[in-house]
PDB file of C-alpha atoms in Angstrom:
ATOM      1  CA  ASN A   1      64.283-103.875  -5.415  1.00 63.00           C
ATOM      2  CA  ALA A   2      62.986-104.050  -8.998  1.00 75.00           C
ATOM      3  CA  GLY A   3      59.867-101.885  -8.573  1.00 94.00           C
ATOM      4  CA  VAL A   4      57.677-102.097 -11.698  1.00 96.00           C
ATOM      5  CA  THR A   5      59.066-104.185 -14.564  1.00 97.00           C
ATOM      6  CA  GLN A   6      57.682-103.988 -18.096  1.00 97.00           C
ATOM      7  CA  THR A   7      58.542-106.256 -21.000  1.00 97.00           C
ATOM      8  CA  PRO A   8      59.286-105.978 -23.838  1.00 97.00           C
ATOM      9  CA  LYS A   9      60.852-102.503 -24.132  1.00 96.00           C
ATOM     10  CA  PHE A  10      60.262-102.336 -27.887  1.00 97.00           C
ATOM     11  CA  GLN A  11      57.899-104.200 -30.204  1.00 97.00           C
ATOM     12  CA  VAL A  12      56.851-103.984 -33.834  1.00 97.00           C
ATOM     13  CA  LEU A  13      53.592-105.662 -34.838  1.00 97.00           C
ATOM     14  CA  LYS A  14      51.749-106.092 -38.082  1.00 98.00           C
ATOM     15  CA  THR A  15      48.139-104.967 -38.273  1.00 98.00           C
ATOM     16  CA  GLY A  16      45.859-107.707 -36.972  1.00 97.00           C
ATOM     17  CA  GLN A  17      48.455-109.455 -34.832  1.00 97.00           C
ATOM     18  CA  SER A  18      47.882-109.941 -31.127  1.00 96.00           C
ATOM     19  CA  MET A  19      50.355-109.662 -28.287  1.00 96.00           C
ATOM     20  CA  THR A  20      50.656-109.264 -24.532  1.00 98.00           C
ATOM     21  CA  LEU A  21      52.564-106.526 -22.758  1.00 98.00           C
ATOM     22  CA  GLN A  22      53.833-107.764 -19.427  1.00 98.00           C
ATOM     23  CA  CYS A  23      53.876-105.804 -16.176  1.00 98.00           C
ATOM     24  CA  ALA A  24      55.086-107.081 -12.807  1.00 98.00           C
ATOM     25  CA  GLN A  25      55.655-105.331  -9.480  1.00 97.00           C
ATOM     26  CA  ASP A  26      57.360-106.595  -6.339  1.00 96.00           C
ATOM     27  CA  MET A  27      56.078-103.997  -3.862  1.00 94.00           C
ATOM     28  CA  ASN A  28      52.864-105.831  -2.930  1.00 94.00           C
ATOM     29  CA  HIS A  29      50.824-102.945  -4.340  1.00 93.00           C
ATOM     30  CA  GLU A  30      47.115-103.570  -4.733  1.00 90.00           C
ATOM     31  CA  TYR A  31      46.488-100.873  -7.323  1.00 90.00           C
ATOM     32  CA  MET A  32      47.890-101.261 -10.853  1.00 93.00           C
ATOM     33  CA  SER A  33      47.078 -99.446 -14.071  1.00 94.00           C
ATOM     34  CA  TRP A  34      48.026 -99.121 -17.740  1.00 96.00           C
ATOM     35  CA  TYR A  35      48.501 -95.806 -19.560  1.00 96.00           C
ATOM     36  CA  ARG A  36      49.370 -94.915 -23.107  1.00 97.00           C
ATOM     37  CA  GLN A  37      51.343 -91.822 -24.024  1.00 96.00           C
ATOM     38  CA  ASP A  38      50.863 -90.146 -27.370  1.00 93.00           C
ATOM     39  CA  PRO A  39      52.343 -86.854 -28.640  1.00 85.00           C
ATOM     40  CA  GLY A  40      50.050 -83.945 -27.779  1.00 76.00           C
ATOM     41  CA  MET A  41      47.663 -86.193 -25.839  1.00 76.00           C
ATOM     42  CA  GLY A  42      49.574 -86.746 -22.628  1.00 81.00           C
ATOM     43  CA  LEU A  43      49.058 -89.976 -20.708  1.00 90.00           C
ATOM     44  CA  ARG A  44      45.644 -91.611 -20.841  1.00 91.00           C
ATOM     45  CA  LEU A  45      44.315 -94.456 -18.705  1.00 90.00           C
ATOM     46  CA  ILE A  46      43.513 -97.713 -20.514  1.00 94.00           C
ATOM     47  CA  HIS A  47      42.590-100.171 -17.736  1.00 94.00           C
ATOM     48  CA  TYR A  48      43.192-100.434 -14.037  1.00 92.00           C
ATOM     49  CA  SER A  49      42.904-102.949 -11.215  1.00 92.00           C
ATOM     50  CA  VAL A  50      42.246-102.414  -7.507  1.00 88.00           C
ATOM     51  CA  GLY A  51      43.317-105.941  -6.558  1.00 90.00           C
ATOM     52  CA  ALA A  52      43.620-109.528  -7.741  1.00 93.00           C
ATOM     53  CA  GLY A  53      40.522-110.545  -9.690  1.00 93.00           C
ATOM     54  CA  ILE A  54      39.237-106.967 -10.028  1.00 92.00           C
ATOM     55  CA  THR A  55      39.709-104.880 -13.170  1.00 93.00           C
ATOM     56  CA  ASP A  56      37.906-101.946 -14.726  1.00 91.00           C
ATOM     57  CA  GLN A  57      38.041 -99.725 -17.798  1.00 90.00           C
ATOM     58  CA  GLY A  58      39.696 -96.347 -18.040  1.00 88.00           C
ATOM     59  CA  GLU A  59      39.379 -93.609 -20.652  1.00 86.00           C
ATOM     60  CA  VAL A  60      40.565 -95.535 -23.729  1.00 93.00           C
ATOM     61  CA  PRO A  61      39.884 -99.283 -23.206  1.00 95.00           C
ATOM     62  CA  ASN A  62      38.802-100.276 -26.717  1.00 96.00           C
ATOM     63  CA  GLY A  63      41.059-102.856 -28.351  1.00 96.00           C
ATOM     64  CA  TYR A  64      42.713-103.863 -25.078  1.00 98.00           C
ATOM     65  CA  ASN A  65      42.047-106.589 -22.547  1.00 97.00           C
ATOM     66  CA  VAL A  66      43.421-107.139 -19.036  1.00 97.00           C
ATOM     67  CA  SER A  67      43.264-109.656 -16.235  1.00 96.00           C
ATOM     68  CA  ARG A  68      44.700-109.739 -12.714  1.00 97.00           C
ATOM     69  CA  SER A  69      45.173-113.266 -11.444  1.00 97.00           C
ATOM     70  CA  THR A  70      47.888-112.344  -8.919  1.00 96.00           C
ATOM     71  CA  THR A  71      48.814-109.217  -6.970  1.00 96.00           C
ATOM     72  CA  GLU A  72      52.173-109.042  -8.779  1.00 97.00           C
ATOM     73  CA  ASP A  73      51.161-109.260 -12.444  1.00 97.00           C
ATOM     74  CA  PHE A  74      48.923-107.139 -14.658  1.00 98.00           C
ATOM     75  CA  PRO A  75      49.316-108.018 -18.358  1.00 98.00           C
ATOM     76  CA  LEU A  76      47.792-105.927 -21.153  1.00 98.00           C
ATOM     77  CA  ARG A  77      46.584-107.774 -24.236  1.00 98.00           C
ATOM     78  CA  LEU A  78      46.143-106.270 -27.670  1.00 97.00           C
ATOM     79  CA  LEU A  79      43.504-108.389 -29.369  1.00 92.00           C
ATOM     80  CA  SER A  80      44.004-107.305 -32.987  1.00 96.00           C
ATOM     81  CA  ALA A  81      46.642-104.604 -33.360  1.00 97.00           C
ATOM     82  CA  ALA A  82      45.825-101.456 -35.328  1.00 97.00           C
ATOM     83  CA  PRO A  83      48.109 -98.576 -36.388  1.00 97.00           C
ATOM     84  CA  SER A  84      46.172 -96.322 -33.969  1.00 96.00           C
ATOM     85  CA  GLN A  85      47.639 -98.380 -31.144  1.00 97.00           C
ATOM     86  CA  THR A  86      51.145 -97.217 -31.975  1.00 97.00           C
ATOM     87  CA  SER A  87      52.167 -95.584 -28.724  1.00 97.00           C
ATOM     88  CA  VAL A  88      54.309 -95.821 -25.624  1.00 97.00           C
ATOM     89  CA  TYR A  89      52.663 -97.906 -22.915  1.00 98.00           C
ATOM     90  CA  PHE A  90      53.314 -97.443 -19.228  1.00 97.00           C
ATOM     91  CA  CYS A  91      52.330 -99.641 -16.327  1.00 97.00           C
ATOM     92  CA  ALA A  92      52.021 -98.089 -12.871  1.00 94.00           C
ATOM     93  CA  SER A  93      51.376 -99.320  -9.367  1.00 93.00           C
ATOM     94  CA  THR A  94      50.622 -97.783  -5.999  1.00 90.00           C
ATOM     95  CA  GLN A  95      49.899 -98.915  -2.489  1.00 86.00           C
ATOM     96  CA  ASP A  96      46.613 -97.061  -2.608  1.00 77.00           C
ATOM     97  CA  SER A  97      45.026 -95.032  -5.358  1.00 65.00           C
ATOM     98  CA  LEU A  98      45.491 -91.890  -3.289  1.00 69.00           C
ATOM     99  CA  TYR A  99      49.268 -92.247  -2.836  1.00 77.00           C
ATOM    100  CA  GLY A 100      52.316 -91.808  -5.020  1.00 83.00           C
ATOM    101  CA  TYR A 101      52.532 -93.935  -8.148  1.00 89.00           C
ATOM    102  CA  THR A 102      55.557 -95.875  -9.411  1.00 92.00           C
ATOM    103  CA  PHE A 103      55.850 -96.249 -13.178  1.00 94.00           C
ATOM    104  CA  GLY A 104      57.591 -98.906 -15.234  1.00 96.00           C
ATOM    105  CA  SER A 105      60.099 -97.933 -17.917  1.00 95.00           C
ATOM    106  CA  GLY A 106      57.559 -98.253 -20.729  1.00 96.00           C
ATOM    107  CA  THR A 107      57.028-100.322 -23.878  1.00 97.00           C
ATOM    108  CA  ARG A 108      57.353 -98.589 -27.224  1.00 96.00           C
ATOM    109  CA  LEU A 109      54.937-100.288 -29.631  1.00 97.00           C
ATOM    110  CA  THR A 110      54.753 -99.711 -33.373  1.00 97.00           C
ATOM    111  CA  VAL A 111      51.965-101.233 -35.450  1.00 97.00           C
ATOM    112  CA  VAL A 112      52.585-101.274 -39.191  1.00 97.00           C
TER     113      VAL A 112
ATOM    114  CA  GLY B   1      37.367 -85.248 -15.078  1.00 72.00           C
ATOM    115  CA  ILE B   2      39.491 -82.601 -13.430  1.00 81.00           C
ATOM    116  CA  GLN B   3      41.246 -80.289 -15.871  1.00 88.00           C
ATOM    117  CA  VAL B   4      44.977 -79.868 -15.359  1.00 93.00           C
ATOM    118  CA  GLU B   5      46.874 -77.016 -16.988  1.00 95.00           C
ATOM    119  CA  GLN B   6      50.611 -76.544 -16.825  1.00 96.00           C
ATOM    120  CA  SER B   7      52.721 -73.538 -17.641  1.00 97.00           C
ATOM    121  CA  PRO B   8      54.956 -72.677 -19.297  1.00 97.00           C
ATOM    122  CA  PRO B   9      54.796 -75.359 -22.011  1.00 95.00           C
ATOM    123  CA  ASP B  10      58.479 -74.936 -22.835  1.00 96.00           C
ATOM    124  CA  LEU B  11      61.413 -73.547 -20.904  1.00 97.00           C
ATOM    125  CA  ILE B  12      65.101 -73.115 -21.742  1.00 97.00           C
ATOM    126  CA  LEU B  13      67.527 -72.362 -18.925  1.00 96.00           C
ATOM    127  CA  GLN B  14      71.209 -71.942 -18.574  1.00 97.00           C
ATOM    128  CA  GLU B  15      72.867 -74.222 -16.061  1.00 97.00           C
ATOM    129  CA  GLY B  16      72.701 -72.710 -12.578  1.00 97.00           C
ATOM    130  CA  ALA B  17      69.478 -70.791 -13.106  1.00 98.00           C
ATOM    131  CA  ASN B  18      66.328 -71.209 -11.022  1.00 97.00           C
ATOM    132  CA  SER B  19      62.832 -71.857 -12.358  1.00 97.00           C
ATOM    133  CA  THR B  20      59.226 -72.201 -11.269  1.00 98.00           C
ATOM    134  CA  LEU B  21      56.734 -74.489 -12.991  1.00 98.00           C
ATOM    135  CA  ARG B  22      53.031 -74.063 -12.380  1.00 98.00           C
ATOM    136  CA  CYS B  23      50.094 -76.484 -12.329  1.00 97.00           C
ATOM    137  CA  ASN B  24      46.486 -75.284 -12.127  1.00 97.00           C
ATOM    138  CA  PHE B  25      43.610 -77.676 -11.574  1.00 93.00           C
ATOM    139  CA  SER B  26      39.895 -77.163 -11.957  1.00 90.00           C
ATOM    140  CA  ASP B  27      38.510 -78.801  -8.817  1.00 86.00           C
ATOM    141  CA  SER B  28      39.497 -79.763  -5.302  1.00 80.00           C
ATOM    142  CA  VAL B  29      41.899 -82.687  -5.134  1.00 80.00           C
ATOM    143  CA  ASN B  30      43.290 -84.980  -2.466  1.00 77.00           C
ATOM    144  CA  ASN B  31      46.054 -86.364  -4.621  1.00 87.00           C
ATOM    145  CA  LEU B  32      48.513 -84.317  -6.647  1.00 92.00           C
ATOM    146  CA  GLN B  33      51.832 -85.593  -7.941  1.00 94.00           C
ATOM    147  CA  TRP B  34      54.777 -84.222  -9.898  1.00 96.00           C
ATOM    148  CA  PHE B  35      56.706 -86.435 -12.299  1.00 95.00           C
ATOM    149  CA  HIS B  36      59.864 -85.984 -14.324  1.00 97.00           C
ATOM    150  CA  GLN B  37      60.115 -87.779 -17.662  1.00 95.00           C
ATOM    151  CA  ASN B  38      63.784 -87.964 -18.577  1.00 92.00           C
ATOM    152  CA  PRO B  39      65.084 -87.918 -22.167  1.00 89.00           C
ATOM    153  CA  TRP B  40      65.024 -91.738 -22.172  1.00 89.00           C
ATOM    154  CA  GLY B  41      61.294 -91.707 -21.473  1.00 91.00           C
ATOM    155  CA  GLN B  42      61.317 -92.918 -17.890  1.00 92.00           C
ATOM    156  CA  LEU B  43      58.727 -91.382 -15.541  1.00 93.00           C
ATOM    157  CA  ILE B  44      60.067 -90.607 -12.095  1.00 93.00           C
ATOM    158  CA  ASN B  45      57.784 -89.642  -9.228  1.00 92.00           C
ATOM    159  CA  LEU B  46      59.177 -86.443  -7.704  1.00 96.00           C
ATOM    160  CA  PHE B  47      56.546 -85.492  -5.154  1.00 94.00           C
ATOM    161  CA  TYR B  48      53.236 -86.636  -3.809  1.00 93.00           C
ATOM    162  CA  ILE B  49      51.906 -83.314  -2.529  1.00 93.00           C
ATOM    163  CA  PRO B  50      48.142 -82.824  -2.118  1.00 90.00           C
ATOM    164  CA  SER B  51      48.850 -79.788   0.100  1.00 92.00           C
ATOM    165  CA  GLY B  52      51.684 -77.981   1.801  1.00 95.00           C
ATOM    166  CA  THR B  53      55.371 -77.842   0.892  1.00 97.00           C
ATOM    167  CA  LYS B  54      57.995 -80.528   0.386  1.00 97.00           C
ATOM    168  CA  GLN B  55      61.664 -80.348  -0.497  1.00 97.00           C
ATOM    169  CA  ASN B  56      64.041 -82.876  -1.975  1.00 96.00           C
ATOM    170  CA  GLY B  57      67.500 -81.509  -2.628  1.00 97.00           C
ATOM    171  CA  ARG B  58      67.354 -78.771  -5.260  1.00 97.00           C
ATOM    172  CA  LEU B  59      63.682 -79.444  -5.945  1.00 98.00           C
ATOM    173  CA  SER B  60      60.748 -78.306  -3.876  1.00 98.00           C
ATOM    174  CA  ALA B  61      57.005 -78.193  -4.406  1.00 98.00           C
ATOM    175  CA  THR B  62      54.129 -76.288  -2.908  1.00 97.00           C
ATOM    176  CA  THR B  63      50.428 -77.004  -3.320  1.00 96.00           C
ATOM    177  CA  VAL B  64      47.770 -74.502  -2.289  1.00 95.00           C
ATOM    178  CA  ALA B  65      44.722 -76.721  -2.491  1.00 91.00           C
ATOM    179  CA  THR B  66      42.220 -73.968  -1.621  1.00 92.00           C
ATOM    180  CA  GLU B  67      43.431 -71.911  -4.605  1.00 94.00           C
ATOM    181  CA  ARG B  68      43.823 -74.956  -6.882  1.00 94.00           C
ATOM    182  CA  TYR B  69      47.430 -74.659  -7.918  1.00 96.00           C
ATOM    183  CA  SER B  70      50.783 -76.263  -7.321  1.00 97.00           C
ATOM    184  CA  LEU B  71      54.298 -74.985  -7.985  1.00 98.00           C
ATOM    185  CA  LEU B  72      57.489 -76.915  -8.641  1.00 98.00           C
ATOM    186  CA  TYR B  73      60.736 -75.052  -7.940  1.00 98.00           C
ATOM    187  CA  ILE B  74      64.035 -76.088  -9.461  1.00 98.00           C
ATOM    188  CA  SER B  75      67.065 -74.312  -8.051  1.00 97.00           C
ATOM    189  CA  SER B  76      70.601 -74.265  -9.453  1.00 97.00           C
ATOM    190  CA  SER B  77      69.464 -76.230 -12.489  1.00 97.00           C
ATOM    191  CA  GLN B  78      71.709 -78.873 -14.034  1.00 97.00           C
ATOM    192  CA  THR B  79      71.708 -80.403 -17.503  1.00 96.00           C
ATOM    193  CA  THR B  80      70.385 -83.620 -15.958  1.00 95.00           C
ATOM    194  CA  ASP B  81      67.194 -81.732 -15.025  1.00 97.00           C
ATOM    195  CA  SER B  82      66.256 -81.625 -18.717  1.00 96.00           C
ATOM    196  CA  GLY B  83      63.113 -83.471 -19.717  1.00 95.00           C
ATOM    197  CA  VAL B  84      59.377 -83.044 -19.313  1.00 95.00           C
ATOM    198  CA  TYR B  85      57.744 -82.275 -15.988  1.00 97.00           C
ATOM    199  CA  PHE B  86      54.180 -83.486 -15.495  1.00 96.00           C
ATOM    200  CA  CYS B  87      51.641 -82.592 -12.885  1.00 96.00           C
ATOM    201  CA  ALA B  88      48.936 -85.213 -12.275  1.00 94.00           C
ATOM    202  CA  VAL B  89      45.814 -85.294 -10.125  1.00 91.00           C
ATOM    203  CA  ALA B  90      43.611 -88.229  -9.174  1.00 84.00           C
ATOM    204  CA  TRP B  91      40.027 -88.353 -10.429  1.00 76.00           C
ATOM    205  CA  VAL B  92      37.193 -90.839 -10.189  1.00 73.00           C
ATOM    206  CA  VAL B  93      36.956 -93.428 -12.986  1.00 69.00           C
ATOM    207  CA  ASN B  94      34.166 -95.984 -12.702  1.00 69.00           C
ATOM    208  CA  SER B  95      34.953 -97.917  -9.500  1.00 69.00           C
ATOM    209  CA  GLY B  96      38.319 -96.398  -8.753  1.00 71.00           C
ATOM    210  CA  TYR B  97      40.700 -93.550  -9.406  1.00 73.00           C
ATOM    211  CA  ALA B  98      43.065 -92.632 -12.187  1.00 78.00           C
ATOM    212  CA  LEU B  99      45.746 -90.012 -12.653  1.00 85.00           C
ATOM    213  CA  ASN B 100      44.845 -87.168 -14.979  1.00 87.00           C
ATOM    214  CA  PHE B 101      48.006 -85.631 -16.400  1.00 91.00           C
ATOM    215  CA  GLY B 102      48.669 -82.129 -17.616  1.00 92.00           C
ATOM    216  CA  LYS B 103      50.384 -81.656 -20.974  1.00 91.00           C
ATOM    217  CA  GLY B 104      53.703 -81.062 -19.251  1.00 94.00           C
ATOM    218  CA  THR B 105      56.482 -78.463 -19.238  1.00 96.00           C
ATOM    219  CA  SER B 106      59.402 -79.326 -21.482  1.00 95.00           C
ATOM    220  CA  LEU B 107      62.636 -78.128 -19.852  1.00 97.00           C
ATOM    221  CA  LEU B 108      66.005 -77.851 -21.544  1.00 97.00           C
ATOM    222  CA  VAL B 109      68.998 -76.897 -19.421  1.00 97.00           C
ATOM    223  CA  THR B 110      72.005 -75.828 -21.459  1.00 97.00           C
ATOM    224  CA  PRO B 111      75.636 -75.874 -20.276  1.00 95.00           C
TER     225      PRO B 111
END
């Protein structure tokens, strides 16, 4: 029972590079979301999805792109990395948006 | 969005002591959760508790929705309880919901 799996756990990027953070869940959850955690700012919502083929923006979507082609996977793409995107990224899933959430173990990203 | 305030921001306990963490929120909610972020950064869902009381071992939580607060009780604390405790409530974002987190209570349990 893997739950929510995020890869990679750590990543260093140069400014301007692009990359994809992977998120997969095996609980058949419809609702998936991406958060970033920054010191003093708490966790903030980047993008979310209420099912395959359906995505929407959260509080801080600029510079990020998502897609949801399957129920299991919800990748987050950084189009052109900037130092302001240095953060810890968490993926979460839930059966329904009004139930308990399960979080992945996070990806620590540094942009230099 | 709904404002979430947690207190105290920091707490140091000796092993075996009890503690109460508080979460106040600014509007009525139908989804409130408590999380523990351990020293390795992992977020663990402790309780989904929009109202009422739940217990899980040494931890219990109570939410009084009409008065807009929730309490997390830790009894007989252990060093493994150290970390940050977050309260989060669901709020409407565009076509769905998102969790709005408080700033957390940082707990250190000393031997």
